[in-house]
Amino acid sequence: FEFDEVNFESGSARLAPESDQQLDHLAAILKAFPNAAIKVGGYTDKTGNEEANKRLSQQRAEAVVAALKQRGVKESQLMGAEGYGSQFAKADANAPDEERKKDRRMAVSVRKK
């Protein structure tokens, strides 16, 4: 599941302020379903080199896991974080920032119900 309102500052693993509400909702869902577990995926836009983007996307996924822990999600519900770099980015590296921002995102996959 992609979370389209969890975004990051360009070139950073710093969560953008507009991410708070969606992270709050995800944490509430996980708390309501204590047996559920997820894996978090981090993504980047196409700017920069792929090796750096892969590292950055890993840091972004880890930042989301940390944010969920801060919101009281149990460690057992967070089954990892993986960075995918820009391999799934849709916007060109020269696209306006508003387009590229959509590629600086996170997604979760449900690993346990």
PDB file of N, CA and C in Angstrom:
ATOM      1  N   PHE A   1       0.846  -1.168   0.000  1.00  0.00           N
ATOM      2  CA  PHE A   1       0.000   0.000   0.000  1.00  0.00           C
ATOM      3  C   PHE A   1       0.887   1.225   0.000  1.00  0.00           C
ATOM      4  N   GLU A   2       0.642   2.119  -0.922  1.00  0.00           N
ATOM      5  CA  GLU A   2       1.422   3.356  -0.973  1.00  0.00           C
ATOM      6  C   GLU A   2       0.757   4.419  -0.121  1.00  0.00           C
ATOM      7  N   PHE A   3       1.578   5.186   0.547  1.00  0.00           N
ATOM      8  CA  PHE A   3       1.089   6.288   1.365  1.00  0.00           C
ATOM      9  C   PHE A   3       1.523   7.576   0.702  1.00  0.00           C
ATOM     10  N   ASP A   4       0.583   8.180  -0.012  1.00  0.00           N
ATOM     11  CA  ASP A   4       0.889   9.312  -0.875  1.00  0.00           C
ATOM     12  C   ASP A   4       1.091  10.628  -0.137  1.00  0.00           C
ATOM     13  N   GLU A   5       0.817  10.649   1.157  1.00  0.00           N
ATOM     14  CA  GLU A   5       1.035  11.879   1.909  1.00  0.00           C
ATOM     15  C   GLU A   5       2.162  11.737   2.917  1.00  0.00           C
ATOM     16  N   VAL A   6       2.952  10.686   2.779  1.00  0.00           N
ATOM     17  CA  VAL A   6       4.169  10.549   3.569  1.00  0.00           C
ATOM     18  C   VAL A   6       5.301  10.881   2.614  1.00  0.00           C
ATOM     19  N   ASN A   7       5.852  12.066   2.795  1.00  0.00           N
ATOM     20  CA  ASN A   7       6.894  12.556   1.886  1.00  0.00           C
ATOM     21  C   ASN A   7       8.121  12.995   2.662  1.00  0.00           C
ATOM     22  N   PHE A   8       9.169  13.208   1.906  1.00  0.00           N
ATOM     23  CA  PHE A   8      10.459  13.564   2.480  1.00  0.00           C
ATOM     24  C   PHE A   8      10.997  14.812   1.798  1.00  0.00           C
ATOM     25  N   GLU A   9      11.811  15.539   2.521  1.00  0.00           N
ATOM     26  CA  GLU A   9      12.483  16.676   1.923  1.00  0.00           C
ATOM     27  C   GLU A   9      13.464  16.146   0.884  1.00  0.00           C
ATOM     28  N   SER A  10      13.643  16.880  -0.195  1.00  0.00           N
ATOM     29  CA  SER A  10      14.523  16.456  -1.277  1.00  0.00           C
ATOM     30  C   SER A  10      15.934  16.201  -0.759  1.00  0.00           C
ATOM     31  N   GLY A  11      16.488  15.054  -1.118  1.00  0.00           N
ATOM     32  CA  GLY A  11      17.846  14.703  -0.729  1.00  0.00           C
ATOM     33  C   GLY A  11      17.998  14.364   0.737  1.00  0.00           C
ATOM     34  N   SER A  12      16.895  14.087   1.432  1.00  0.00           N
ATOM     35  CA  SER A  12      16.931  13.912   2.875  1.00  0.00           C
ATOM     36  C   SER A  12      16.014  12.781   3.307  1.00  0.00           C
ATOM     37  N   ALA A  13      16.300  12.218   4.485  1.00  0.00           N
ATOM     38  CA  ALA A  13      15.406  11.239   5.092  1.00  0.00           C
ATOM     39  C   ALA A  13      14.492  11.929   6.107  1.00  0.00           C
ATOM     40  N   ARG A  14      14.523  13.257   6.125  1.00  0.00           N
ATOM     41  CA  ARG A  14      13.671  14.027   7.024  1.00  0.00           C
ATOM     42  C   ARG A  14      12.238  14.003   6.512  1.00  0.00           C
ATOM     43  N   LEU A  15      11.331  13.526   7.351  1.00  0.00           N
ATOM     44  CA  LEU A  15       9.928  13.483   6.971  1.00  0.00           C
ATOM     45  C   LEU A  15       9.383  14.889   6.838  1.00  0.00           C
ATOM     46  N   ALA A  16       8.629  15.118   5.774  1.00  0.00           N
ATOM     47  CA  ALA A  16       7.990  16.415   5.579  1.00  0.00           C
ATOM     48  C   ALA A  16       6.846  16.549   6.583  1.00  0.00           C
ATOM     49  N   PRO A  17       6.570  17.773   7.049  1.00  0.00           N
ATOM     50  CA  PRO A  17       5.531  17.980   8.066  1.00  0.00           C
ATOM     51  C   PRO A  17       4.160  17.428   7.692  1.00  0.00           C
ATOM     52  N   GLU A  18       3.827  17.450   6.416  1.00  0.00           N
ATOM     53  CA  GLU A  18       2.511  16.944   6.007  1.00  0.00           C
ATOM     54  C   GLU A  18       2.382  15.435   6.162  1.00  0.00           C
ATOM     55  N   SER A  19       3.458  14.762   6.538  1.00  0.00           N
ATOM     56  CA  SER A  19       3.445  13.317   6.730  1.00  0.00           C
ATOM     57  C   SER A  19       2.804  12.902   8.049  1.00  0.00           C
ATOM     58  N   ASP A  20       2.770  13.804   9.010  1.00  0.00           N
ATOM     59  CA  ASP A  20       2.314  13.449  10.359  1.00  0.00           C
ATOM     60  C   ASP A  20       0.939  12.805  10.398  1.00  0.00           C
ATOM     61  N   GLN A  21      -0.013  13.386   9.702  1.00  0.00           N
ATOM     62  CA  GLN A  21      -1.381  12.870   9.780  1.00  0.00           C
ATOM     63  C   GLN A  21      -1.472  11.437   9.263  1.00  0.00           C
ATOM     64  N   GLN A  22      -0.832  11.155   8.139  1.00  0.00           N
ATOM     65  CA  GLN A  22      -0.915   9.809   7.586  1.00  0.00           C
ATOM     66  C   GLN A  22      -0.158   8.808   8.458  1.00  0.00           C
ATOM     67  N   LEU A  23       0.965   9.217   9.038  1.00  0.00           N
ATOM     68  CA  LEU A  23       1.688   8.331   9.954  1.00  0.00           C
ATOM     69  C   LEU A  23       0.856   8.069  11.205  1.00  0.00           C
ATOM     70  N   ASP A  24       0.156   9.091  11.691  1.00  0.00           N
ATOM     71  CA  ASP A  24      -0.737   8.908  12.840  1.00  0.00           C
ATOM     72  C   ASP A  24      -1.818   7.877  12.511  1.00  0.00           C
ATOM     73  N   HIS A  25      -2.389   7.971  11.309  1.00  0.00           N
ATOM     74  CA  HIS A  25      -3.441   7.029  10.906  1.00  0.00           C
ATOM     75  C   HIS A  25      -2.893   5.604  10.782  1.00  0.00           C
ATOM     76  N   LEU A  26      -1.717   5.466  10.185  1.00  0.00           N
ATOM     77  CA  LEU A  26      -1.123   4.134  10.050  1.00  0.00           C
ATOM     78  C   LEU A  26      -0.838   3.539  11.427  1.00  0.00           C
ATOM     79  N   ALA A  27      -0.322   4.349  12.341  1.00  0.00           N
ATOM     80  CA  ALA A  27      -0.059   3.869  13.700  1.00  0.00           C
ATOM     81  C   ALA A  27      -1.364   3.442  14.377  1.00  0.00           C
ATOM     82  N   ALA A  28      -2.425   4.210  14.200  1.00  0.00           N
ATOM     83  CA  ALA A  28      -3.715   3.864  14.800  1.00  0.00           C
ATOM     84  C   ALA A  28      -4.245   2.535  14.244  1.00  0.00           C
ATOM     85  N   ILE A  29      -4.079   2.319  12.944  1.00  0.00           N
ATOM     86  CA  ILE A  29      -4.517   1.061  12.335  1.00  0.00           C
ATOM     87  C   ILE A  29      -3.736  -0.112  12.920  1.00  0.00           C
ATOM     88  N   LEU A  30      -2.416   0.049  13.019  1.00  0.00           N
ATOM     89  CA  LEU A  30      -1.595  -1.034  13.560  1.00  0.00           C
ATOM     90  C   LEU A  30      -1.928  -1.315  15.023  1.00  0.00           C
ATOM     91  N   LYS A  31      -2.215  -0.290  15.782  1.00  0.00           N
ATOM     92  CA  LYS A  31      -2.600  -0.490  17.188  1.00  0.00           C
ATOM     93  C   LYS A  31      -3.954  -1.194  17.281  1.00  0.00           C
ATOM     94  N   ALA A  32      -4.855  -0.896  16.358  1.00  0.00           N
ATOM     95  CA  ALA A  32      -6.173  -1.530  16.360  1.00  0.00           C
ATOM     96  C   ALA A  32      -6.101  -3.001  15.956  1.00  0.00           C
ATOM     97  N   PHE A  33      -5.059  -3.360  15.214  1.00  0.00           N
ATOM     98  CA  PHE A  33      -4.866  -4.739  14.769  1.00  0.00           C
ATOM     99  C   PHE A  33      -3.496  -5.219  15.253  1.00  0.00           C
ATOM    100  N   PRO A  34      -3.388  -5.541  16.540  1.00  0.00           N
ATOM    101  CA  PRO A  34      -2.081  -5.845  17.139  1.00  0.00           C
ATOM    102  C   PRO A  34      -1.385  -7.076  16.584  1.00  0.00           C
ATOM    103  N   ASN A  35      -2.097  -7.932  15.858  1.00  0.00           N
ATOM    104  CA  ASN A  35      -1.454  -9.107  15.253  1.00  0.00           C
ATOM    105  C   ASN A  35      -0.902  -8.815  13.865  1.00  0.00           C
ATOM    106  N   ALA A  36      -1.263  -7.661  13.310  1.00  0.00           N
ATOM    107  CA  ALA A  36      -0.791  -7.294  11.972  1.00  0.00           C
ATOM    108  C   ALA A  36       0.676  -6.869  12.033  1.00  0.00           C
ATOM    109  N   ALA A  37       1.386  -7.117  10.950  1.00  0.00           N
ATOM    110  CA  ALA A  37       2.783  -6.707  10.853  1.00  0.00           C
ATOM    111  C   ALA A  37       3.051  -6.234   9.428  1.00  0.00           C
ATOM    112  N   ILE A  38       3.917  -5.243   9.314  1.00  0.00           N
ATOM    113  CA  ILE A  38       4.219  -4.646   8.010  1.00  0.00           C
ATOM    114  C   ILE A  38       5.726  -4.547   7.776  1.00  0.00           C
ATOM    115  N   LYS A  39       6.073  -4.412   6.522  1.00  0.00           N
ATOM    116  CA  LYS A  39       7.433  -4.067   6.117  1.00  0.00           C
ATOM    117  C   LYS A  39       7.319  -2.730   5.391  1.00  0.00           C
ATOM    118  N   VAL A  40       8.247  -1.817   5.676  1.00  0.00           N
ATOM    119  CA  VAL A  40       8.219  -0.479   5.100  1.00  0.00           C
ATOM    120  C   VAL A  40       9.228  -0.383   3.959  1.00  0.00           C
ATOM    121  N   GLY A  41       8.789   0.181   2.849  1.00  0.00           N
ATOM    122  CA  GLY A  41       9.664   0.415   1.703  1.00  0.00           C
ATOM    123  C   GLY A  41       9.845   1.905   1.490  1.00  0.00           C
ATOM    124  N   GLY A  42      11.084   2.311   1.232  1.00  0.00           N
ATOM    125  CA  GLY A  42      11.390   3.718   0.969  1.00  0.00           C
ATOM    126  C   GLY A  42      11.816   3.911  -0.474  1.00  0.00           C
ATOM    127  N   TYR A  43      11.480   5.080  -1.035  1.00  0.00           N
ATOM    128  CA  TYR A  43      11.734   5.361  -2.449  1.00  0.00           C
ATOM    129  C   TYR A  43      12.282   6.762  -2.619  1.00  0.00           C
ATOM    130  N   THR A  44      12.995   6.985  -3.715  1.00  0.00           N
ATOM    131  CA  THR A  44      13.541   8.307  -4.025  1.00  0.00           C
ATOM    132  C   THR A  44      13.112   8.726  -5.428  1.00  0.00           C
ATOM    133  N   ASP A  45      13.373   9.990  -5.728  1.00  0.00           N
ATOM    134  CA  ASP A  45      13.185  10.440  -7.107  1.00  0.00           C
ATOM    135  C   ASP A  45      14.455  10.099  -7.883  1.00  0.00           C
ATOM    136  N   LYS A  46      14.504  10.469  -9.159  1.00  0.00           N
ATOM    137  CA  LYS A  46      15.614  10.077 -10.030  1.00  0.00           C
ATOM    138  C   LYS A  46      16.813  11.024  -9.991  1.00  0.00           C
ATOM    139  N   THR A  47      16.772  12.065  -9.168  1.00  0.00           N
ATOM    140  CA  THR A  47      17.929  12.959  -9.101  1.00  0.00           C
ATOM    141  C   THR A  47      19.051  12.268  -8.333  1.00  0.00           C
ATOM    142  N   GLY A  48      20.289  12.597  -8.651  1.00  0.00           N
ATOM    143  CA  GLY A  48      21.433  11.993  -7.981  1.00  0.00           C
ATOM    144  C   GLY A  48      21.772  10.640  -8.572  1.00  0.00           C
ATOM    145  N   ASN A  49      22.798  10.003  -8.005  1.00  0.00           N
ATOM    146  CA  ASN A  49      23.180   8.687  -8.527  1.00  0.00           C
ATOM    147  C   ASN A  49      22.438   7.570  -7.797  1.00  0.00           C
ATOM    148  N   GLU A  50      22.325   6.453  -8.449  1.00  0.00           N
ATOM    149  CA  GLU A  50      21.490   5.364  -7.921  1.00  0.00           C
ATOM    150  C   GLU A  50      22.016   4.803  -6.609  1.00  0.00           C
ATOM    151  N   GLU A  51      23.317   4.702  -6.446  1.00  0.00           N
ATOM    152  CA  GLU A  51      23.869   4.176  -5.197  1.00  0.00           C
ATOM    153  C   GLU A  51      23.476   5.070  -4.018  1.00  0.00           C
ATOM    154  N   ALA A  52      23.600   6.369  -4.201  1.00  0.00           N
ATOM    155  CA  ALA A  52      23.208   7.321  -3.154  1.00  0.00           C
ATOM    156  C   ALA A  52      21.696   7.253  -2.922  1.00  0.00           C
ATOM    157  N   ASN A  53      20.931   7.117  -3.992  1.00  0.00           N
ATOM    158  CA  ASN A  53      19.476   7.024  -3.853  1.00  0.00           C
ATOM    159  C   ASN A  53      19.067   5.775  -3.088  1.00  0.00           C
ATOM    160  N   LYS A  54      19.757   4.683  -3.326  1.00  0.00           N
ATOM    161  CA  LYS A  54      19.465   3.436  -2.615  1.00  0.00           C
ATOM    162  C   LYS A  54      19.707   3.616  -1.115  1.00  0.00           C
ATOM    163  N   ARG A  55      20.833   4.240  -0.767  1.00  0.00           N
ATOM    164  CA  ARG A  55      21.130   4.523   0.643  1.00  0.00           C
ATOM    165  C   ARG A  55      20.077   5.440   1.250  1.00  0.00           C
ATOM    166  N   LEU A  56      19.733   6.493   0.520  1.00  0.00           N
ATOM    167  CA  LEU A  56      18.750   7.458   0.995  1.00  0.00           C
ATOM    168  C   LEU A  56      17.378   6.797   1.186  1.00  0.00           C
ATOM    169  N   SER A  57      16.984   5.963   0.255  1.00  0.00           N
ATOM    170  CA  SER A  57      15.687   5.299   0.383  1.00  0.00           C
ATOM    171  C   SER A  57      15.669   4.358   1.590  1.00  0.00           C
ATOM    172  N   GLN A  58      16.800   3.724   1.883  1.00  0.00           N
ATOM    173  CA  GLN A  58      16.902   2.878   3.077  1.00  0.00           C
ATOM    174  C   GLN A  58      16.731   3.741   4.328  1.00  0.00           C
ATOM    175  N   GLN A  59      17.395   4.889   4.349  1.00  0.00           N
ATOM    176  CA  GLN A  59      17.265   5.802   5.484  1.00  0.00           C
ATOM    177  C   GLN A  59      15.823   6.291   5.632  1.00  0.00           C
ATOM    178  N   ARG A  60      15.148   6.515   4.523  1.00  0.00           N
ATOM    179  CA  ARG A  60      13.751   6.962   4.562  1.00  0.00           C
ATOM    180  C   ARG A  60      12.849   5.875   5.141  1.00  0.00           C
ATOM    181  N   ALA A  61      13.049   4.651   4.716  1.00  0.00           N
ATOM    182  CA  ALA A  61      12.256   3.547   5.260  1.00  0.00           C
ATOM    183  C   ALA A  61      12.495   3.415   6.762  1.00  0.00           C
ATOM    184  N   GLU A  62      13.746   3.543   7.175  1.00  0.00           N
ATOM    185  CA  GLU A  62      14.080   3.470   8.602  1.00  0.00           C
ATOM    186  C   GLU A  62      13.477   4.640   9.371  1.00  0.00           C
ATOM    187  N   ALA A  63      13.402   5.817   8.745  1.00  0.00           N
ATOM    188  CA  ALA A  63      12.790   6.986   9.387  1.00  0.00           C
ATOM    189  C   ALA A  63      11.300   6.748   9.633  1.00  0.00           C
ATOM    190  N   VAL A  64      10.636   6.101   8.701  1.00  0.00           N
ATOM    191  CA  VAL A  64       9.214   5.787   8.875  1.00  0.00           C
ATOM    192  C   VAL A  64       9.032   4.784  10.008  1.00  0.00           C
ATOM    193  N   VAL A  65       9.878   3.754  10.052  1.00  0.00           N
ATOM    194  CA  VAL A  65       9.806   2.774  11.138  1.00  0.00           C
ATOM    195  C   VAL A  65      10.004   3.484  12.481  1.00  0.00           C
ATOM    196  N   ALA A  66      10.989   4.366  12.556  1.00  0.00           N
ATOM    197  CA  ALA A  66      11.244   5.112  13.796  1.00  0.00           C
ATOM    198  C   ALA A  66      10.040   5.982  14.167  1.00  0.00           C
ATOM    199  N   ALA A  67       9.432   6.624  13.177  1.00  0.00           N
ATOM    200  CA  ALA A  67       8.263   7.474  13.433  1.00  0.00           C
ATOM    201  C   ALA A  67       7.094   6.645  13.953  1.00  0.00           C
ATOM    202  N   LEU A  68       6.928   5.440  13.427  1.00  0.00           N
ATOM    203  CA  LEU A  68       5.855   4.576  13.901  1.00  0.00           C
ATOM    204  C   LEU A  68       6.125   4.095  15.327  1.00  0.00           C
ATOM    205  N   LYS A  69       7.372   3.782  15.626  1.00  0.00           N
ATOM    206  CA  LYS A  69       7.734   3.397  16.993  1.00  0.00           C
ATOM    207  C   LYS A  69       7.456   4.544  17.958  1.00  0.00           C
ATOM    208  N   GLN A  70       7.779   5.764  17.554  1.00  0.00           N
ATOM    209  CA  GLN A  70       7.515   6.933  18.397  1.00  0.00           C
ATOM    210  C   GLN A  70       6.029   7.099  18.658  1.00  0.00           C
ATOM    211  N   ARG A  71       5.208   6.608  17.766  1.00  0.00           N
ATOM    212  CA  ARG A  71       3.753   6.701  17.908  1.00  0.00           C
ATOM    213  C   ARG A  71       3.186   5.499  18.661  1.00  0.00           C
ATOM    214  N   GLY A  72       4.053   4.654  19.184  1.00  0.00           N
ATOM    215  CA  GLY A  72       3.620   3.548  20.026  1.00  0.00           C
ATOM    216  C   GLY A  72       3.354   2.236  19.331  1.00  0.00           C
ATOM    217  N   VAL A  73       3.760   2.097  18.077  1.00  0.00           N
ATOM    218  CA  VAL A  73       3.592   0.822  17.377  1.00  0.00           C
ATOM    219  C   VAL A  73       4.604  -0.169  17.945  1.00  0.00           C
ATOM    220  N   LYS A  74       4.126  -1.388  18.191  1.00  0.00           N
ATOM    221  CA  LYS A  74       5.001  -2.417  18.759  1.00  0.00           C
ATOM    222  C   LYS A  74       6.085  -2.835  17.765  1.00  0.00           C
ATOM    223  N   GLU A  75       7.253  -3.075  18.297  1.00  0.00           N
ATOM    224  CA  GLU A  75       8.396  -3.525  17.489  1.00  0.00           C
ATOM    225  C   GLU A  75       8.044  -4.782  16.690  1.00  0.00           C
ATOM    226  N   SER A  76       7.277  -5.684  17.290  1.00  0.00           N
ATOM    227  CA  SER A  76       6.921  -6.938  16.628  1.00  0.00           C
ATOM    228  C   SER A  76       6.046  -6.731  15.391  1.00  0.00           C
ATOM    229  N   GLN A  77       5.447  -5.545  15.251  1.00  0.00           N
ATOM    230  CA  GLN A  77       4.609  -5.256  14.090  1.00  0.00           C
ATOM    231  C   GLN A  77       5.403  -4.665  12.934  1.00  0.00           C
ATOM    232  N   LEU A  78       6.654  -4.341  13.181  1.00  0.00           N
ATOM    233  CA  LEU A  78       7.496  -3.690  12.174  1.00  0.00           C
ATOM    234  C   LEU A  78       8.563  -4.683  11.737  1.00  0.00           C
ATOM    235  N   MET A  79       8.321  -5.325  10.617  1.00  0.00           N
ATOM    236  CA  MET A  79       9.170  -6.424  10.164  1.00  0.00           C
ATOM    237  C   MET A  79      10.251  -5.983   9.187  1.00  0.00           C
ATOM    238  N   GLY A  80      10.734  -4.776   9.353  1.00  0.00           N
ATOM    239  CA  GLY A  80      11.843  -4.354   8.538  1.00  0.00           C
ATOM    240  C   GLY A  80      11.565  -3.129   7.699  1.00  0.00           C
ATOM    241  N   ALA A  81      12.654  -2.654   7.137  1.00  0.00           N
ATOM    242  CA  ALA A  81      12.638  -1.473   6.278  1.00  0.00           C
ATOM    243  C   ALA A  81      13.581  -1.747   5.121  1.00  0.00           C
ATOM    244  N   GLU A  82      13.152  -1.417   3.917  1.00  0.00           N
ATOM    245  CA  GLU A  82      14.004  -1.645   2.743  1.00  0.00           C
ATOM    246  C   GLU A  82      13.945  -0.448   1.812  1.00  0.00           C
ATOM    247  N   GLY A  83      15.110  -0.050   1.342  1.00  0.00           N
ATOM    248  CA  GLY A  83      15.202   1.048   0.390  1.00  0.00           C
ATOM    249  C   GLY A  83      15.320   0.525  -1.022  1.00  0.00           C
ATOM    250  N   TYR A  84      14.528   1.094  -1.926  1.00  0.00           N
ATOM    251  CA  TYR A  84      14.507   0.653  -3.317  1.00  0.00           C
ATOM    252  C   TYR A  84      15.126   1.667  -4.273  1.00  0.00           C
ATOM    253  N   GLY A  85      15.606   2.780  -3.733  1.00  0.00           N
ATOM    254  CA  GLY A  85      16.209   3.786  -4.597  1.00  0.00           C
ATOM    255  C   GLY A  85      15.197   4.373  -5.555  1.00  0.00           C
ATOM    256  N   SER A  86      15.664   4.697  -6.754  1.00  0.00           N
ATOM    257  CA  SER A  86      14.793   5.336  -7.735  1.00  0.00           C
ATOM    258  C   SER A  86      14.301   4.370  -8.809  1.00  0.00           C
ATOM    259  N   GLN A  87      14.499   3.074  -8.601  1.00  0.00           N
ATOM    260  CA  GLN A  87      14.136   2.105  -9.646  1.00  0.00           C
ATOM    261  C   GLN A  87      12.655   2.119  -9.998  1.00  0.00           C
ATOM    262  N   PHE A  88      11.789   2.601  -9.110  1.00  0.00           N
ATOM    263  CA  PHE A  88      10.353   2.653  -9.403  1.00  0.00           C
ATOM    264  C   PHE A  88       9.857   4.089  -9.599  1.00  0.00           C
ATOM    265  N   ALA A  89      10.768   5.054  -9.670  1.00  0.00           N
ATOM    266  CA  ALA A  89      10.381   6.460  -9.851  1.00  0.00           C
ATOM    267  C   ALA A  89       9.744   6.663 -11.219  1.00  0.00           C
ATOM    268  N   LYS A  90       8.715   7.499 -11.247  1.00  0.00           N
ATOM    269  CA  LYS A  90       7.989   7.743 -12.495  1.00  0.00           C
ATOM    270  C   LYS A  90       8.379   9.078 -13.135  1.00  0.00           C
ATOM    271  N   ALA A  91       8.681  10.075 -12.333  1.00  0.00           N
ATOM    272  CA  ALA A  91       8.993  11.410 -12.859  1.00  0.00           C
ATOM    273  C   ALA A  91      10.452  11.480 -13.304  1.00  0.00           C
ATOM    274  N   ASP A  92      10.687  12.163 -14.397  1.00  0.00           N
ATOM    275  CA  ASP A  92      12.033  12.371 -14.908  1.00  0.00           C
ATOM    276  C   ASP A  92      12.844  13.210 -13.915  1.00  0.00           C
ATOM    277  N   ALA A  93      14.148  13.041 -13.911  1.00  0.00           N
ATOM    278  CA  ALA A  93      15.017  13.806 -13.003  1.00  0.00           C
ATOM    279  C   ALA A  93      14.906  15.308 -13.231  1.00  0.00           C
ATOM    280  N   ASN A  94      14.541  15.717 -14.438  1.00  0.00           N
ATOM    281  CA  ASN A  94      14.414  17.144 -14.753  1.00  0.00           C
ATOM    282  C   ASN A  94      12.996  17.677 -14.563  1.00  0.00           C
ATOM    283  N   ALA A  95      12.087  16.847 -14.095  1.00  0.00           N
ATOM    284  CA  ALA A  95      10.696  17.271 -13.877  1.00  0.00           C
ATOM    285  C   ALA A  95      10.641  18.284 -12.737  1.00  0.00           C
ATOM    286  N   PRO A  96       9.592  19.077 -12.684  1.00  0.00           N
ATOM    287  CA  PRO A  96       9.428  20.017 -11.563  1.00  0.00           C
ATOM    288  C   PRO A  96       9.379  19.266 -10.230  1.00  0.00           C
ATOM    289  N   ASP A  97       9.799  19.936  -9.168  1.00  0.00           N
ATOM    290  CA  ASP A  97       9.862  19.302  -7.856  1.00  0.00           C
ATOM    291  C   ASP A  97       8.517  18.730  -7.423  1.00  0.00           C
ATOM    292  N   GLU A  98       7.429  19.385  -7.747  1.00  0.00           N
ATOM    293  CA  GLU A  98       6.103  18.883  -7.358  1.00  0.00           C
ATOM    294  C   GLU A  98       5.837  17.499  -7.947  1.00  0.00           C
ATOM    295  N   GLU A  99       6.331  17.237  -9.146  1.00  0.00           N
ATOM    296  CA  GLU A  99       6.194  15.902  -9.748  1.00  0.00           C
ATOM    297  C   GLU A  99       7.131  14.910  -9.086  1.00  0.00           C
ATOM    298  N   ARG A 100       8.388  15.317  -8.912  1.00  0.00           N
ATOM    299  CA  ARG A 100       9.387  14.424  -8.314  1.00  0.00           C
ATOM    300  C   ARG A 100       9.060  14.100  -6.861  1.00  0.00           C
ATOM    301  N   LYS A 101       8.377  15.013  -6.184  1.00  0.00           N
ATOM    302  CA  LYS A 101       8.012  14.802  -4.784  1.00  0.00           C
ATOM    303  C   LYS A 101       7.204  13.517  -4.620  1.00  0.00           C
ATOM    304  N   LYS A 102       6.396  13.176  -5.600  1.00  0.00           N
ATOM    305  CA  LYS A 102       5.572  11.971  -5.540  1.00  0.00           C
ATOM    306  C   LYS A 102       6.420  10.697  -5.486  1.00  0.00           C
ATOM    307  N   ASP A 103       7.642  10.771  -6.003  1.00  0.00           N
ATOM    308  CA  ASP A 103       8.535   9.614  -5.982  1.00  0.00           C
ATOM    309  C   ASP A 103       9.286   9.481  -4.659  1.00  0.00           C
ATOM    310  N   ARG A 104       9.311  10.539  -3.866  1.00  0.00           N
ATOM    311  CA  ARG A 104       9.959  10.501  -2.551  1.00  0.00           C
ATOM    312  C   ARG A 104       8.897  10.080  -1.534  1.00  0.00           C
ATOM    313  N   ARG A 105       8.660   8.781  -1.484  1.00  0.00           N
ATOM    314  CA  ARG A 105       7.524   8.280  -0.743  1.00  0.00           C
ATOM    315  C   ARG A 105       7.866   7.005   0.005  1.00  0.00           C
ATOM    316  N   MET A 106       6.826   6.473   0.650  1.00  0.00           N
ATOM    317  CA  MET A 106       6.980   5.186   1.316  1.00  0.00           C
ATOM    318  C   MET A 106       5.753   4.333   1.017  1.00  0.00           C
ATOM    319  N   ALA A 107       5.939   3.054   1.202  1.00  0.00           N
ATOM    320  CA  ALA A 107       4.849   2.095   1.039  1.00  0.00           C
ATOM    321  C   ALA A 107       5.018   1.027   2.101  1.00  0.00           C
ATOM    322  N   VAL A 108       3.944   0.333   2.383  1.00  0.00           N
ATOM    323  CA  VAL A 108       4.035  -0.785   3.319  1.00  0.00           C
ATOM    324  C   VAL A 108       3.460  -2.029   2.654  1.00  0.00           C
ATOM    325  N   SER A 109       4.037  -3.147   3.008  1.00  0.00           N
ATOM    326  CA  SER A 109       3.451  -4.416   2.592  1.00  0.00           C
ATOM    327  C   SER A 109       3.070  -5.159   3.868  1.00  0.00           C
ATOM    328  N   VAL A 110       1.884  -5.704   3.860  1.00  0.00           N
ATOM    329  CA  VAL A 110       1.393  -6.446   5.015  1.00  0.00           C
ATOM    330  C   VAL A 110       2.055  -7.816   5.007  1.00  0.00           C
ATOM    331  N   ARG A 111       2.714  -8.150   6.102  1.00  0.00           N
ATOM    332  CA  ARG A 111       3.431  -9.417   6.189  1.00  0.00           C
ATOM    333  C   ARG A 111       2.710 -10.422   7.080  1.00  0.00           C
ATOM    334  N   LYS A 112       1.814  -9.903   7.907  1.00  0.00           N
ATOM    335  CA  LYS A 112       1.088 -10.779   8.829  1.00  0.00           C
ATOM    336  C   LYS A 112      -0.231 -10.103   9.151  1.00  0.00           C
ATOM    337  N   LYS A 113      -1.324 -10.867   9.119  1.00  0.00           N
ATOM    338  CA  LYS A 113      -2.646 -10.319   9.439  1.00  0.00           C
ATOM    339  C   LYS A 113      -3.080 -10.703  10.825  1.00  0.00           C
TER     340      LYS A 113
END
